[in-house]
Short mmCIF file of C-alpha atoms in Angstrom, two decimals:
data_model
loop_
_atom_site.label_atom_id
_atom_site.label_comp_id
_atom_site.label_asym_id
_atom_site.label_seq_id
_atom_site.Cartn_x
_atom_site.Cartn_y
_atom_site.Cartn_z
CA MET A 72 62.60 78.02 83.92
CA GLU A 73 61.69 79.63 80.53
CA ASN A 74 61.80 76.94 77.70
CA TYR A 75 64.16 79.59 74.93
CA ASP A 76 63.65 76.73 71.84
CA ASN A 77 59.32 77.84 72.53
CA ILE A 78 59.95 81.18 72.20
CA LEU A 79 62.29 81.07 69.44
CA LYS A 80 58.97 78.89 68.01
CA ASN A 81 56.80 81.40 68.81
CA MET A 82 59.29 84.12 67.31
CA ASN A 83 58.70 82.45 63.41
CA LEU A 84 62.28 83.66 62.62
CA LYS A 85 63.74 83.26 59.15
CA PHE A 86 67.54 82.86 59.31
CA ARG A 87 69.40 83.83 56.00
CA ASN A 88 72.52 82.15 55.15
CA ILE A 89 74.77 84.96 55.67
CA ASP A 90 78.74 83.92 55.39
CA ASN A 91 77.74 80.06 56.02
CA ASN A 92 76.03 80.61 58.87
CA LYS A 93 72.03 80.84 59.76
CA LEU A 94 71.78 84.15 60.82
CA ILE A 95 69.17 86.74 61.73
CA LEU A 96 69.68 90.91 61.65
CA ALA A 97 69.87 92.38 65.15
CA ILE A 98 69.35 96.10 64.59
CA VAL A 99 69.63 98.48 67.83
CA LYS A 100 68.61 101.46 69.05
CA SER A 101 68.74 103.88 71.91
CA THR A 102 65.95 104.69 74.05
CA GLU A 103 66.53 108.22 72.27
CA ASN A 104 65.70 106.77 68.68
CA LEU A 105 69.03 106.71 67.76
CA VAL A 106 70.13 103.67 65.70
CA LEU A 107 73.25 102.11 67.59
CA MET A 108 74.30 99.74 65.55
CA THR A 109 73.53 96.54 63.69
CA ALA A 110 75.09 92.72 63.74
CA PHE A 111 74.08 89.29 63.58
CA MET A 112 72.36 86.59 65.72
CA ASN A 113 72.76 82.88 65.80
CA GLU A 114 70.22 80.84 67.83
CA GLU A 115 72.67 80.34 70.33
CA SER A 116 73.62 84.41 71.00
CA LEU A 117 69.07 84.95 70.51
CA LYS A 118 69.09 82.70 73.26
CA LYS A 119 71.58 84.04 75.31
CA THR A 120 70.62 87.56 74.74
CA LEU A 121 66.74 86.82 76.18
CA GLU A 122 68.22 84.46 78.79
CA THR A 123 70.40 87.29 80.17
CA GLY A 124 68.55 90.42 79.17
CA TYR A 125 71.79 91.83 77.39
CA MET A 126 72.46 91.85 74.25
CA HIS A 127 74.75 89.00 72.68
CA TYR A 128 75.96 88.51 69.32
CA TYR A 129 77.35 86.41 66.38
CA SER A 130 80.71 87.40 65.04
CA THR A 131 81.24 86.22 61.84
CA SER A 132 84.69 86.95 61.85
CA ARG A 133 85.74 85.23 64.96
CA GLN A 134 83.25 82.59 64.23
CA LYS A 135 81.85 82.84 67.78
CA LEU A 136 79.08 84.38 70.49
CA TRP A 137 80.41 87.60 71.54
CA LYS A 138 78.41 90.02 74.78
CA LYS A 139 78.35 93.23 73.73
CA GLY A 140 80.73 95.39 76.25
CA GLU A 141 82.23 91.71 77.57
CA GLU A 142 85.49 93.69 77.03
CA SER A 143 84.80 97.47 76.86
CA GLY A 144 82.19 97.37 79.62
CA ASN A 145 79.99 98.77 77.15
CA ILE A 146 76.96 96.83 77.62
CA GLN A 147 73.47 96.57 76.29
CA LYS A 148 70.35 95.95 78.33
CA VAL A 149 67.12 94.77 76.41
CA LEU A 150 64.31 96.42 76.70
CA ASN A 151 61.77 95.71 74.18
CA ILE A 152 61.94 93.26 70.95
CA TYR A 153 60.54 94.23 67.76
CA ARG A 154 60.22 91.61 64.78
CA ASP A 155 59.78 93.24 61.25
CA CYS A 156 57.04 91.77 58.76
CA ASP A 157 59.36 89.21 57.01
CA GLY A 158 61.03 87.91 60.31
CA ASP A 159 64.39 87.93 59.19
CA ALA A 160 65.69 91.28 61.71
CA LEU A 161 64.92 91.99 64.74
CA LEU A 162 64.71 95.84 66.48
CA PHE A 163 66.03 95.87 69.65
CA GLU A 164 65.51 99.09 71.86
CA VAL A 165 68.24 98.97 74.40
CA GLU A 166 69.70 101.28 77.53
CA GLN A 167 73.59 101.67 76.04
CA THR A 168 76.21 101.63 78.84
CA GLY A 169 78.86 104.17 77.47
CA TRP A 170 78.94 104.09 73.91
CA ALA A 171 78.03 101.95 71.07
CA CYS A 172 80.87 101.64 68.10
CA HIS A 173 84.50 99.96 68.93
CA GLU A 174 85.96 103.40 67.24
CA GLY A 175 84.22 105.38 70.10
CA TYR A 176 81.62 107.21 68.88
CA MET A 177 77.97 106.93 70.12
CA SER A 178 76.81 105.13 67.05
CA CYS A 179 78.57 102.65 64.74
CA PHE A 180 76.73 105.12 62.03
CA HIS A 181 78.88 107.99 62.52
CA ASN A 182 80.58 108.13 59.04
CA LYS A 183 78.44 110.51 56.95
CA ILE A 184 78.81 109.62 52.81
CA GLN A 185 79.60 112.63 50.82
CA LYS A 186 78.76 113.41 47.30
CA ASP A 187 81.81 111.15 45.74
CA GLY A 188 80.96 108.40 48.57
CA SER A 189 83.92 108.96 50.45
CA TYR A 190 82.51 109.76 54.26
CA LYS A 191 83.65 112.09 57.12
CA SER A 192 83.18 110.93 60.74
CA PHE A 193 80.77 113.36 62.80
CA GLY A 194 79.71 113.69 66.30
CA THR A 195 81.36 113.18 69.89
CA LYS A 196 84.01 110.73 70.50
CA PHE A 197 84.29 109.78 73.44
CA ASP A 198 87.04 107.00 73.69
CA MET B 247 78.02 112.29 34.53
CA GLU B 248 78.63 110.46 37.85
CA ASN B 249 80.94 107.70 37.99
CA TYR B 250 79.40 105.38 39.96
CA ASP B 251 82.02 102.46 40.19
CA ASN B 252 84.32 105.42 41.85
CA ILE B 253 81.83 106.47 44.07
CA LEU B 254 80.98 103.13 45.37
CA LYS B 255 84.48 102.55 45.56
CA ASN B 256 84.98 105.39 47.77
CA MET B 257 82.52 104.04 49.89
CA ASN B 258 85.00 101.02 50.32
CA LEU B 259 82.04 98.78 51.45
CA LYS B 260 82.08 95.29 52.53
CA PHE B 261 79.62 93.08 50.60
CA ARG B 262 78.50 90.25 52.62
CA ASN B 263 77.63 86.55 50.74
CA ILE B 264 73.85 86.33 52.10
CA ASP B 265 71.45 83.60 50.39
CA ASN B 266 74.39 83.47 47.51
CA ASN B 267 74.14 87.11 46.62
CA LYS B 268 76.95 90.28 47.52
CA LEU B 269 74.65 92.41 49.33
CA ILE B 270 75.04 94.79 51.90
CA LEU B 271 72.41 95.47 54.66
CA ALA B 272 70.47 98.78 54.29
CA ILE B 273 68.81 100.25 57.37
CA VAL B 274 66.13 102.90 56.71
CA LYS B 275 64.52 105.56 58.95
CA SER B 276 62.76 108.02 58.78
CA THR B 277 62.97 112.29 59.22
CA GLU B 278 61.07 111.58 62.54
CA ASN B 279 64.11 108.54 63.41
CA LEU B 280 61.72 105.82 63.35
CA VAL B 281 63.58 102.88 61.99
CA LEU B 282 61.16 102.11 58.99
CA MET B 283 62.79 98.85 57.74
CA THR B 284 65.77 96.50 56.66
CA ALA B 285 66.31 95.12 53.18
CA PHE B 286 69.57 94.32 51.21
CA MET B 287 70.89 96.02 48.53
CA ASN B 288 73.90 95.10 46.12
CA GLU B 289 75.96 97.34 43.82
CA GLU B 290 72.83 97.84 40.92
CA SER B 291 70.67 98.57 43.31
CA LEU B 292 73.19 100.80 45.33
CA LYS B 293 74.11 102.32 42.13
CA LYS B 294 70.49 102.94 41.08
CA THR B 295 69.56 104.42 44.48
CA LEU B 296 72.38 107.01 44.16
CA GLU B 297 71.71 107.56 40.67
CA THR B 298 67.92 108.11 40.93
CA GLY B 299 67.67 109.72 44.81
CA TYR B 300 64.94 107.31 45.47
CA MET B 301 65.67 103.46 47.23
CA HIS B 302 66.28 100.65 45.46
CA TYR B 303 66.66 97.17 47.18
CA TYR B 304 67.65 93.58 45.78
CA SER B 305 65.02 91.03 46.47
CA THR B 306 66.56 87.48 47.68
CA SER B 307 63.63 85.78 46.99
CA ARG B 308 62.92 87.53 43.60
CA GLN B 309 66.34 87.66 42.84
CA LYS B 310 66.32 90.86 40.86
CA LEU B 311 66.03 94.74 41.57
CA TRP B 312 63.23 96.71 42.66
CA LYS B 313 62.49 100.08 43.60
CA LYS B 314 60.34 100.69 46.96
CA GLY B 315 56.66 101.86 46.31
CA GLU B 316 57.19 101.11 42.52
CA GLU B 317 53.83 99.41 42.48
CA SER B 318 51.95 100.77 45.92
CA GLY B 319 53.27 104.30 45.50
CA ASN B 320 55.22 104.34 48.62
CA ILE B 321 58.54 105.75 47.31
CA GLN B 322 61.32 106.71 49.40
CA LYS B 323 63.35 109.80 49.06
CA VAL B 324 67.12 109.75 49.74
CA LEU B 325 67.96 112.64 52.36
CA ASN B 326 70.97 111.55 54.18
CA ILE B 327 73.34 108.04 54.03
CA TYR B 328 75.38 106.93 56.97
CA ARG B 329 77.97 104.23 56.72
CA ASP B 330 78.58 101.56 59.96
CA CYS B 331 82.46 101.41 61.07
CA ASP B 332 83.03 97.75 59.62
CA GLY B 333 80.88 98.93 55.85
CA ASP B 334 78.62 95.64 55.41
CA ALA B 335 75.61 98.39 56.44
CA LEU B 336 74.46 101.71 55.19
CA LEU B 337 71.73 103.76 57.05
CA PHE B 338 69.62 105.87 55.24
CA GLU B 339 67.55 108.39 56.31
CA VAL B 340 64.56 109.18 54.05
CA GLU B 341 61.20 111.20 53.36
CA GLN B 342 58.84 108.07 53.08
CA THR B 343 55.63 108.42 50.56
CA GLY B 344 52.87 106.92 52.73
CA TRP B 345 53.88 104.16 54.78
CA ALA B 346 57.12 101.76 54.63
CA CYS B 347 55.31 98.26 55.27
CA HIS B 348 53.74 96.08 52.69
CA GLU B 349 51.16 95.38 55.53
CA GLY B 350 50.11 98.51 55.88
CA TYR B 351 51.86 99.93 58.65
CA MET B 352 54.58 103.01 59.19
CA SER B 353 57.16 100.38 60.24
CA CYS B 354 58.06 96.99 59.31
CA PHE B 355 58.86 96.54 62.57
CA HIS B 356 55.35 96.98 64.19
CA ASN B 357 55.59 93.31 65.95
CA LYS B 358 56.02 93.38 69.48
CA ILE B 359 57.42 90.08 70.90
CA GLN B 360 55.92 89.32 74.00
CA LYS B 361 57.42 87.72 77.08
CA ASP B 362 56.41 83.59 75.47
CA GLY B 363 58.05 84.88 72.13
CA SER B 364 55.26 85.64 70.31
CA TYR B 365 54.54 89.09 68.43
CA LYS B 366 51.43 91.70 68.01
CA SER B 367 50.98 94.29 65.89
CA PHE B 368 51.10 97.98 67.42
CA GLY B 369 50.37 101.50 66.34
CA THR B 370 48.44 102.68 62.97
CA LYS B 371 47.44 100.08 59.86
CA PHE B 372 47.49 102.68 56.99
CA ASP B 373 46.06 100.25 54.49
#
């Protein structure tokens, strides 16, 4: 059985105080190098991600752990993990089932900012 | 002259309380879709980025605005900006001069996490 406390220790992460939680940033990309989304992780959600091989996050609004796709079915299988130089962010390469955005787009970054600051959706809407 | 307060208002962002500052997440990718880095922006650094066309961040450790590359010369010219669905993160597509990581790698995410949680650098070290 893996010791996830030791694994986390070896990752040497810098948890930040974000909305009164100790969190790191998770940035998620597809195998085609599309940035799918970003969300936060606390220790528990990171351990759950490592243990299960599927992305789990921490919701600051609902103040709880959530598995990506637990309701929609749009789960994310972890393929590779990269740590940034200061250790407050991890980049996950995932195999995305369906699409990542709850608004029905492949990526949550589907709003292109216009010159006046307003934004317009682009790309295919799957749902 | 542009009204950056209005532009910011139109962007409808959700600044989070991060290490006692009101910040959004900036994720930065190259034109080749390589995730280069992530850092934070407060209102001032976002306005400066929009005004100059070059990436400016907010340093939580130094508690001040910084222009990426101001010392190293490794500046980042903004090409496109994408807002995520909940408005707490912006994805910037940039033209990177030199490399993004202060450790001399193109991307700050140059540490691949191993099975035991330790990490190993990969890729070309430019500096």
